[in-house]
Amino acid sequence: MVRTPLTPFERERGERLGALLRQARGERSMVQIAAAAGLSAETLRKIETGRAPTPAFFTVAALAGALGLSLDELVRLCAPVGEGVAGRLSA
C-alpha cells in the first residue's frame, strides 16, 4: 500500500504535537514516559521529533494519560495559531 505524502499542515501539526509532548515530559526520561504509555521509547522519539507526525489516536491518548494531559488540551494546543477547533472541523 502506497502512503500519500503528508501535507504541510499535517507535518506542522506533527511538529507541534512533538514539541508539546517534549515540553510536558519535562525532566522525565523518554523511557519512563514510553513505558507508562505502553509504547517503545523509539516510538515516542519519532513522535517527539516529528518523524511520526500522524500517530494513531490510541497512541496519543496513551501518551496524554501518561503525561497528565487531557485530549481536549492537546487538540487546543496543537491547533495552528489563530485557528480553533471549529475552524478545523468546518474545513
mmCIF file of N, CA, C and O in Angstrom:
data_model
loop_
_atom_site.group_PDB
_atom_site.id
_atom_site.type_symbol
_atom_site.label_atom_id
_atom_site.label_comp_id
_atom_site.label_asym_id
_atom_site.label_seq_id
_atom_site.Cartn_x
_atom_site.Cartn_y
_atom_site.Cartn_z
ATOM 1 N N MET A 1 0.837 -1.173 0.000
ATOM 2 C CA MET A 1 0.000 0.000 0.000
ATOM 3 C C MET A 1 0.890 1.248 0.000
ATOM 4 O O MET A 1 1.801 1.370 0.804
ATOM 5 N N VAL A 2 0.603 2.136 -0.899
ATOM 6 C CA VAL A 2 1.377 3.371 -1.017
ATOM 7 C C VAL A 2 0.738 4.426 -0.126
ATOM 8 O O VAL A 2 -0.468 4.638 -0.169
ATOM 9 N N ARG A 3 1.551 5.060 0.659
ATOM 10 C CA ARG A 3 1.073 6.099 1.560
ATOM 11 C C ARG A 3 1.134 7.439 0.860
ATOM 12 O O ARG A 3 2.137 7.782 0.233
ATOM 13 N N THR A 4 0.050 8.224 0.969
ATOM 14 C CA THR A 4 0.049 9.539 0.341
ATOM 15 C C THR A 4 0.969 10.467 1.132
ATOM 16 O O THR A 4 1.063 10.356 2.358
ATOM 17 N N PRO A 5 1.635 11.375 0.444
ATOM 18 C CA PRO A 5 2.527 12.304 1.144
ATOM 19 C C PRO A 5 1.737 13.180 2.118
ATOM 20 O O PRO A 5 0.582 13.509 1.880
ATOM 21 N N LEU A 6 2.389 13.545 3.195
ATOM 22 C CA LEU A 6 1.763 14.421 4.167
ATOM 23 C C LEU A 6 1.688 15.842 3.632
ATOM 24 O O LEU A 6 2.583 16.292 2.916
ATOM 25 N N THR A 7 0.634 16.520 3.997
ATOM 26 C CA THR A 7 0.505 17.921 3.615
ATOM 27 C C THR A 7 1.381 18.753 4.547
ATOM 28 O O THR A 7 1.746 18.294 5.638
ATOM 29 N N PRO A 8 1.689 19.969 4.144
ATOM 30 C CA PRO A 8 2.443 20.841 5.054
ATOM 31 C C PRO A 8 1.716 21.029 6.386
ATOM 32 O O PRO A 8 2.342 21.094 7.442
ATOM 33 N N PHE A 9 0.390 21.106 6.362
ATOM 34 C CA PHE A 9 -0.391 21.242 7.593
ATOM 35 C C PHE A 9 -0.179 20.030 8.501
ATOM 36 O O PHE A 9 0.006 20.181 9.711
ATOM 37 N N GLU A 10 -0.207 18.831 7.929
ATOM 38 C CA GLU A 10 -0.017 17.616 8.734
ATOM 39 C C GLU A 10 1.389 17.566 9.331
ATOM 40 O O GLU A 10 1.561 17.181 10.487
ATOM 41 N N ARG A 11 2.381 17.947 8.555
ATOM 42 C CA ARG A 11 3.752 17.971 9.077
ATOM 43 C C ARG A 11 3.890 18.986 10.213
ATOM 44 O O ARG A 11 4.484 18.714 11.243
ATOM 45 N N GLU A 12 3.318 20.173 10.020
ATOM 46 C CA GLU A 12 3.384 21.217 11.040
ATOM 47 C C GLU A 12 2.657 20.786 12.311
ATOM 48 O O GLU A 12 3.140 20.999 13.421
ATOM 49 N N ARG A 13 1.496 20.170 12.158
ATOM 50 C CA ARG A 13 0.738 19.696 13.314
ATOM 51 C C ARG A 13 1.526 18.631 14.072
ATOM 52 O O ARG A 13 1.569 18.631 15.298
ATOM 53 N N GLY A 14 2.202 17.747 13.354
ATOM 54 C CA GLY A 14 3.038 16.729 13.987
ATOM 55 C C GLY A 14 4.200 17.335 14.753
ATOM 56 O O GLY A 14 4.551 16.860 15.835
ATOM 57 N N GLU A 15 4.785 18.382 14.206
ATOM 58 C CA GLU A 15 5.882 19.068 14.896
ATOM 59 C C GLU A 15 5.384 19.741 16.169
ATOM 60 O O GLU A 15 6.047 19.711 17.200
ATOM 61 N N ARG A 16 4.183 20.348 16.096
ATOM 62 C CA ARG A 16 3.605 20.976 17.295
ATOM 63 C C ARG A 16 3.300 19.932 18.356
ATOM 64 O O ARG A 16 3.571 20.145 19.544
ATOM 65 N N LEU A 17 2.755 18.787 17.943
ATOM 66 C CA LEU A 17 2.461 17.711 18.894
ATOM 67 C C LEU A 17 3.749 17.231 19.548
ATOM 68 O O LEU A 17 3.816 17.081 20.765
ATOM 69 N N GLY A 18 4.787 17.012 18.765
ATOM 70 C CA GLY A 18 6.063 16.551 19.310
ATOM 71 C C GLY A 18 6.646 17.528 20.304
ATOM 72 O O GLY A 18 7.108 17.137 21.383
ATOM 73 N N ALA A 19 6.599 18.814 19.970
ATOM 74 C CA ALA A 19 7.132 19.832 20.872
ATOM 75 C C ALA A 19 6.325 19.885 22.164
ATOM 76 O O ALA A 19 6.889 20.007 23.260
ATOM 77 N N LEU A 20 5.021 19.761 22.046
ATOM 78 C CA LEU A 20 4.163 19.775 23.230
ATOM 79 C C LEU A 20 4.458 18.581 24.135
ATOM 80 O O LEU A 20 4.562 18.721 25.357
ATOM 81 N N LEU A 21 4.622 17.414 23.543
ATOM 82 C CA LEU A 21 4.916 16.215 24.335
ATOM 83 C C LEU A 21 6.282 16.319 25.003
ATOM 84 O O LEU A 21 6.439 15.942 26.162
ATOM 85 N N ARG A 22 7.266 16.836 24.282
ATOM 86 C CA ARG A 22 8.597 17.041 24.883
ATOM 87 C C ARG A 22 8.509 17.983 26.073
ATOM 88 O O ARG A 22 9.099 17.738 27.120
ATOM 89 N N GLN A 23 7.772 19.070 25.914
ATOM 90 C CA GLN A 23 7.629 20.045 26.992
ATOM 91 C C GLN A 23 6.902 19.419 28.186
ATOM 92 O O GLN A 23 7.319 19.606 29.326
ATOM 93 N N ALA A 24 5.840 18.678 27.932
ATOM 94 C CA ALA A 24 5.066 18.053 29.015
ATOM 95 C C ALA A 24 5.889 16.985 29.731
ATOM 96 O O ALA A 24 5.711 16.767 30.931
ATOM 97 N N ARG A 25 6.793 16.336 29.016
ATOM 98 C CA ARG A 25 7.633 15.291 29.627
ATOM 99 C C ARG A 25 8.608 15.893 30.619
ATOM 100 O O ARG A 25 8.948 15.289 31.633
ATOM 101 N N GLY A 26 9.050 17.117 30.350
ATOM 102 C CA GLY A 26 9.960 17.810 31.260
ATOM 103 C C GLY A 26 11.235 17.027 31.506
ATOM 104 O O GLY A 26 11.895 16.595 30.566
ATOM 105 N N GLU A 27 11.559 16.825 32.770
ATOM 106 C CA GLU A 27 12.785 16.129 33.157
ATOM 107 C C GLU A 27 12.645 14.612 33.166
ATOM 108 O O GLU A 27 13.626 13.906 33.356
ATOM 109 N N ARG A 28 11.423 14.123 32.978
ATOM 110 C CA ARG A 28 11.220 12.669 32.979
ATOM 111 C C ARG A 28 11.843 12.065 31.727
ATOM 112 O O ARG A 28 11.850 12.682 30.663
ATOM 113 N N SER A 29 12.335 10.861 31.854
ATOM 114 C CA SER A 29 13.012 10.230 30.721
ATOM 115 C C SER A 29 12.001 9.748 29.683
ATOM 116 O O SER A 29 10.847 9.443 29.995
ATOM 117 N N MET A 30 12.468 9.681 28.464
ATOM 118 C CA MET A 30 11.660 9.166 27.374
ATOM 119 C C MET A 30 11.243 7.720 27.654
ATOM 120 O O MET A 30 10.104 7.331 27.392
ATOM 121 N N VAL A 31 12.164 6.947 28.213
ATOM 122 C CA VAL A 31 11.884 5.531 28.527
ATOM 123 C C VAL A 31 10.777 5.433 29.566
ATOM 124 O O VAL A 31 9.860 4.614 29.436
ATOM 125 N N GLN A 32 10.824 6.280 30.581
ATOM 126 C CA GLN A 32 9.825 6.265 31.646
ATOM 127 C C GLN A 32 8.426 6.577 31.090
ATOM 128 O O GLN A 32 7.464 5.874 31.395
ATOM 129 N N ILE A 33 8.299 7.615 30.297
ATOM 130 C CA ILE A 33 7.001 8.006 29.739
ATOM 131 C C ILE A 33 6.513 6.974 28.732
ATOM 132 O O ILE A 33 5.335 6.616 28.723
ATOM 133 N N ALA A 34 7.404 6.488 27.892
ATOM 134 C CA ALA A 34 7.009 5.478 26.906
ATOM 135 C C ALA A 34 6.482 4.225 27.609
ATOM 136 O O ALA A 34 5.444 3.683 27.219
ATOM 137 N N ALA A 35 7.163 3.781 28.649
ATOM 138 C CA ALA A 35 6.719 2.593 29.383
ATOM 139 C C ALA A 35 5.364 2.835 30.032
ATOM 140 O O ALA A 35 4.484 1.960 29.994
ATOM 141 N N ALA A 36 5.165 4.016 30.601
ATOM 142 C CA ALA A 36 3.886 4.334 31.242
ATOM 143 C C ALA A 36 2.748 4.352 30.225
ATOM 144 O O ALA A 36 1.610 4.033 30.556
ATOM 145 N N ALA A 37 3.061 4.700 28.982
ATOM 146 C CA ALA A 37 2.054 4.746 27.926
ATOM 147 C C ALA A 37 1.927 3.424 27.172
ATOM 148 O O ALA A 37 1.064 3.286 26.312
ATOM 149 N N GLY A 38 2.801 2.473 27.479
ATOM 150 C CA GLY A 38 2.756 1.184 26.783
ATOM 151 C C GLY A 38 3.339 1.242 25.379
ATOM 152 O O GLY A 38 2.931 0.486 24.502
ATOM 153 N N LEU A 39 4.303 2.127 25.188
ATOM 154 C CA LEU A 39 4.951 2.297 23.880
ATOM 155 C C LEU A 39 6.436 2.036 23.996
ATOM 156 O O LEU A 39 6.985 2.022 25.096
ATOM 157 N N SER A 40 7.083 1.910 22.868
ATOM 158 C CA SER A 40 8.538 1.835 22.885
ATOM 159 C C SER A 40 9.105 3.246 22.944
ATOM 160 O O SER A 40 8.465 4.209 22.507
ATOM 161 N N ALA A 41 10.296 3.359 23.488
ATOM 162 C CA ALA A 41 10.957 4.659 23.538
ATOM 163 C C ALA A 41 11.207 5.174 22.123
ATOM 164 O O ALA A 41 11.141 6.385 21.872
ATOM 165 N N GLU A 42 11.452 4.288 21.181
ATOM 166 C CA GLU A 42 11.694 4.698 19.795
ATOM 167 C C GLU A 42 10.432 5.309 19.181
ATOM 168 O O GLU A 42 10.513 6.292 18.443
ATOM 169 N N THR A 43 9.260 4.758 19.502
ATOM 170 C CA THR A 43 8.011 5.341 19.005
ATOM 171 C C THR A 43 7.841 6.743 19.555
ATOM 172 O O THR A 43 7.519 7.684 18.814
ATOM 173 N N LEU A 44 8.073 6.920 20.851
ATOM 174 C CA LEU A 44 7.962 8.248 21.452
ATOM 175 C C LEU A 44 8.990 9.196 20.833
ATOM 176 O O LEU A 44 8.675 10.350 20.527
ATOM 177 N N ARG A 45 10.196 8.714 20.599
ATOM 178 C CA ARG A 45 11.239 9.544 19.986
ATOM 179 C C ARG A 45 10.792 10.017 18.600
ATOM 180 O O ARG A 45 10.944 11.187 18.248
ATOM 181 N N LYS A 46 10.209 9.131 17.815
ATOM 182 C CA LYS A 46 9.747 9.506 16.470
ATOM 183 C C LYS A 46 8.634 10.538 16.526
ATOM 184 O O LYS A 46 8.596 11.467 15.709
ATOM 185 N N ILE A 47 7.723 10.396 17.479
ATOM 186 C CA ILE A 47 6.634 11.361 17.605
ATOM 187 C C ILE A 47 7.186 12.712 18.053
ATOM 188 O O ILE A 47 6.836 13.757 17.488
ATOM 189 N N GLU A 48 8.048 12.704 19.063
ATOM 190 C CA GLU A 48 8.605 13.958 19.575
ATOM 191 C C GLU A 48 9.433 14.707 18.542
ATOM 192 O O GLU A 48 9.480 15.926 18.559
ATOM 193 N N THR A 49 10.089 13.988 17.653
ATOM 194 C CA THR A 49 10.930 14.649 16.653
ATOM 195 C C THR A 49 10.181 14.948 15.354
ATOM 196 O O THR A 49 10.756 15.529 14.432
ATOM 197 N N GLY A 50 8.915 14.547 15.271
ATOM 198 C CA GLY A 50 8.134 14.806 14.070
ATOM 199 C C GLY A 50 8.319 13.795 12.966
ATOM 200 O O GLY A 50 7.769 13.948 11.881
ATOM 201 N N ARG A 51 9.102 12.742 13.215
ATOM 202 C CA ARG A 51 9.284 11.706 12.187
ATOM 203 C C ARG A 51 8.065 10.809 12.077
ATOM 204 O O ARG A 51 7.921 10.082 11.102
ATOM 205 N N ALA A 52 7.172 10.842 13.075
ATOM 206 C CA ALA A 52 5.895 10.128 13.027
ATOM 207 C C ALA A 52 4.817 11.177 13.318
ATOM 208 O O ALA A 52 4.274 11.242 14.417
ATOM 209 N N PRO A 53 4.524 12.041 12.329
ATOM 210 C CA PRO A 53 3.655 13.187 12.579
ATOM 211 C C PRO A 53 2.168 12.870 12.698
ATOM 212 O O PRO A 53 1.391 13.723 13.092
ATOM 213 N N THR A 54 1.767 11.654 12.371
ATOM 214 C CA THR A 54 0.348 11.299 12.457
ATOM 215 C C THR A 54 0.173 10.007 13.254
ATOM 216 O O THR A 54 -0.268 8.995 12.726
ATOM 217 N N PRO A 55 0.511 10.048 14.550
ATOM 218 C CA PRO A 55 0.360 8.833 15.355
ATOM 219 C C PRO A 55 -1.113 8.462 15.518
ATOM 220 O O PRO A 55 -1.999 9.315 15.417
ATOM 221 N N ALA A 56 -1.363 7.198 15.783
ATOM 222 C CA ALA A 56 -2.725 6.712 15.975
ATOM 223 C C ALA A 56 -3.364 7.379 17.188
ATOM 224 O O ALA A 56 -2.683 7.750 18.149
ATOM 225 N N PHE A 57 -4.677 7.487 17.151
ATOM 226 C CA PHE A 57 -5.414 8.115 18.245
ATOM 227 C C PHE A 57 -5.085 7.468 19.590
ATOM 228 O O PHE A 57 -4.854 8.170 20.576
ATOM 229 N N PHE A 58 -5.076 6.146 19.634
ATOM 230 C CA PHE A 58 -4.836 5.468 20.905
ATOM 231 C C PHE A 58 -3.416 5.694 21.419
ATOM 232 O O PHE A 58 -3.182 5.703 22.616
ATOM 233 N N THR A 59 -2.486 5.907 20.520
ATOM 234 C CA THR A 59 -1.114 6.243 20.919
ATOM 235 C C THR A 59 -1.091 7.621 21.577
ATOM 236 O O THR A 59 -0.497 7.810 22.636
ATOM 237 N N VAL A 60 -1.761 8.573 20.950
ATOM 238 C CA VAL A 60 -1.822 9.921 21.503
ATOM 239 C C VAL A 60 -2.562 9.903 22.843
ATOM 240 O O VAL A 60 -2.138 10.549 23.806
ATOM 241 N N ALA A 61 -3.655 9.161 22.917
ATOM 242 C CA ALA A 61 -4.425 9.070 24.169
ATOM 243 C C ALA A 61 -3.580 8.463 25.287
ATOM 244 O O ALA A 61 -3.611 8.937 26.430
ATOM 245 N N ALA A 62 -2.804 7.434 24.972
ATOM 246 C CA ALA A 62 -1.947 6.801 25.983
ATOM 247 C C ALA A 62 -0.869 7.770 26.465
ATOM 248 O O ALA A 62 -0.580 7.848 27.664
ATOM 249 N N LEU A 63 -0.275 8.512 25.542
ATOM 250 C CA LEU A 63 0.742 9.497 25.925
ATOM 251 C C LEU A 63 0.127 10.621 26.759
ATOM 252 O O LEU A 63 0.715 11.055 27.749
ATOM 253 N N ALA A 64 -1.044 11.075 26.365
ATOM 254 C CA ALA A 64 -1.718 12.120 27.136
ATOM 255 C C ALA A 64 -1.951 11.649 28.569
ATOM 256 O O ALA A 64 -1.697 12.388 29.528
ATOM 257 N N GLY A 65 -2.407 10.423 28.723
ATOM 258 C CA GLY A 65 -2.641 9.877 30.055
ATOM 259 C C GLY A 65 -1.365 9.787 30.868
ATOM 260 O O GLY A 65 -1.336 10.141 32.049
ATOM 261 N N ALA A 66 -0.298 9.332 30.246
ATOM 262 C CA ALA A 66 0.980 9.190 30.945
ATOM 263 C C ALA A 66 1.562 10.545 31.343
ATOM 264 O O ALA A 66 2.284 10.644 32.335
ATOM 265 N N LEU A 67 1.228 11.580 30.584
ATOM 266 C CA LEU A 67 1.763 12.913 30.843
ATOM 267 C C LEU A 67 0.801 13.799 31.636
ATOM 268 O O LEU A 67 1.124 14.938 31.959
ATOM 269 N N GLY A 68 -0.391 13.279 31.924
ATOM 270 C CA GLY A 68 -1.363 14.063 32.671
ATOM 271 C C GLY A 68 -2.008 15.173 31.865
ATOM 272 O O GLY A 68 -2.406 16.198 32.409
ATOM 273 N N LEU A 69 -2.108 14.989 30.552
ATOM 274 C CA LEU A 69 -2.742 15.967 29.672
ATOM 275 C C LEU A 69 -4.103 15.453 29.243
ATOM 276 O O LEU A 69 -4.277 14.251 29.044
ATOM 277 N N SER A 70 -5.063 16.352 29.070
ATOM 278 C CA SER A 70 -6.356 15.935 28.535
ATOM 279 C C SER A 70 -6.281 15.972 27.006
ATOM 280 O O SER A 70 -5.493 16.740 26.426
ATOM 281 N N LEU A 71 -7.108 15.172 26.356
ATOM 282 C CA LEU A 71 -7.131 15.186 24.889
ATOM 283 C C LEU A 71 -7.645 16.528 24.371
ATOM 284 O O LEU A 71 -7.168 17.022 23.343
ATOM 285 N N ASP A 72 -8.580 17.136 25.087
ATOM 286 C CA ASP A 72 -9.061 18.468 24.692
ATOM 287 C C ASP A 72 -7.920 19.476 24.696
ATOM 288 O O ASP A 72 -7.806 20.307 23.801
ATOM 289 N N GLU A 73 -7.084 19.378 25.730
ATOM 290 C CA GLU A 73 -5.944 20.272 25.844
ATOM 291 C C GLU A 73 -4.970 20.064 24.677
ATOM 292 O O GLU A 73 -4.467 21.018 24.088
ATOM 293 N N LEU A 74 -4.733 18.797 24.324
ATOM 294 C CA LEU A 74 -3.837 18.506 23.198
ATOM 295 C C LEU A 74 -4.376 19.086 21.898
ATOM 296 O O LEU A 74 -3.622 19.670 21.114
ATOM 297 N N VAL A 75 -5.660 18.910 21.660
ATOM 298 C CA VAL A 75 -6.258 19.436 20.425
ATOM 299 C C VAL A 75 -6.094 20.949 20.377
ATOM 300 O O VAL A 75 -5.691 21.510 19.362
ATOM 301 N N ARG A 76 -6.401 21.597 21.484
ATOM 302 C CA ARG A 76 -6.302 23.061 21.540
ATOM 303 C C ARG A 76 -4.865 23.522 21.319
ATOM 304 O O ARG A 76 -4.599 24.441 20.551
ATOM 305 N N LEU A 77 -3.918 22.863 21.975
ATOM 306 C CA LEU A 77 -2.525 23.287 21.892
ATOM 307 C C LEU A 77 -1.869 22.936 20.557
ATOM 308 O O LEU A 77 -0.883 23.563 20.178
ATOM 309 N N CYS A 78 -2.398 21.965 19.858
ATOM 310 C CA CYS A 78 -1.815 21.572 18.565
ATOM 311 C C CYS A 78 -2.431 22.321 17.395
ATOM 312 O O CYS A 78 -1.966 22.189 16.266
ATOM 313 N N ALA A 79 -3.459 23.117 17.658
ATOM 314 C CA ALA A 79 -4.097 23.880 16.587
ATOM 315 C C ALA A 79 -3.166 24.995 16.126
ATOM 316 O O ALA A 79 -2.433 25.566 16.937
ATOM 317 N N PRO A 80 -3.184 25.308 14.845
ATOM 318 C CA PRO A 80 -2.381 26.434 14.366
ATOM 319 C C PRO A 80 -2.811 27.716 15.075
ATOM 320 O O PRO A 80 -3.971 27.857 15.459
ATOM 321 N N VAL A 81 -1.909 28.632 15.239
ATOM 322 C CA VAL A 81 -2.200 29.897 15.899
ATOM 323 C C VAL A 81 -3.333 30.594 15.159
ATOM 324 O O VAL A 81 -3.333 30.679 13.940
ATOM 325 N N GLY A 82 -4.331 31.050 15.929
ATOM 326 C CA GLY A 82 -5.454 31.765 15.337
ATOM 327 C C GLY A 82 -6.535 30.871 14.782
ATOM 328 O O GLY A 82 -7.508 31.338 14.230
ATOM 329 N N GLU A 83 -6.402 29.565 14.928
ATOM 330 C CA GLU A 83 -7.413 28.646 14.408
ATOM 331 C C GLU A 83 -7.932 27.804 15.537
ATOM 332 O O GLU A 83 -7.171 27.139 16.235
ATOM 333 N N GLY A 84 -9.216 27.800 15.753
ATOM 334 C CA GLY A 84 -9.827 26.996 16.793
ATOM 335 C C GLY A 84 -10.303 25.662 16.257
ATOM 336 O O GLY A 84 -10.197 25.377 15.066
ATOM 337 N N VAL A 85 -10.867 24.851 17.123
ATOM 338 C CA VAL A 85 -11.382 23.539 16.731
ATOM 339 C C VAL A 85 -12.482 23.683 15.693
ATOM 340 O O VAL A 85 -12.523 22.955 14.716
ATOM 341 N N ALA A 86 -13.376 24.643 15.858
ATOM 342 C CA ALA A 86 -14.483 24.818 14.922
ATOM 343 C C ALA A 86 -13.973 25.096 13.511
ATOM 344 O O ALA A 86 -14.524 24.591 12.534
ATOM 345 N N GLY A 87 -12.914 25.885 13.408
ATOM 346 C CA GLY A 87 -12.343 26.187 12.089
ATOM 347 C C GLY A 87 -11.793 24.955 11.399
ATOM 348 O O GLY A 87 -11.915 24.791 10.200
ATOM 349 N N ARG A 88 -11.180 24.054 12.174
ATOM 350 C CA ARG A 88 -10.634 22.838 11.574
ATOM 351 C C ARG A 88 -11.732 21.868 11.194
ATOM 352 O O ARG A 88 -11.621 21.158 10.218
ATOM 353 N N LEU A 89 -12.819 21.820 11.964
ATOM 354 C CA LEU A 89 -13.881 20.877 11.680
ATOM 355 C C LEU A 89 -14.695 21.279 10.461
ATOM 356 O O LEU A 89 -15.243 20.431 9.781
ATOM 357 N N SER A 90 -14.747 22.557 10.168
ATOM 358 C CA SER A 90 -15.547 23.006 9.018
ATOM 359 C C SER A 90 -14.743 22.936 7.726
ATOM 360 O O SER A 90 -15.303 23.090 6.657
ATOM 361 N N ALA A 91 -13.456 22.715 7.799
ATOM 362 C CA ALA A 91 -12.617 22.683 6.597
ATOM 363 C C ALA A 91 -12.774 21.381 5.850
ATOM 364 O O ALA A 91 -13.203 20.395 6.311
#
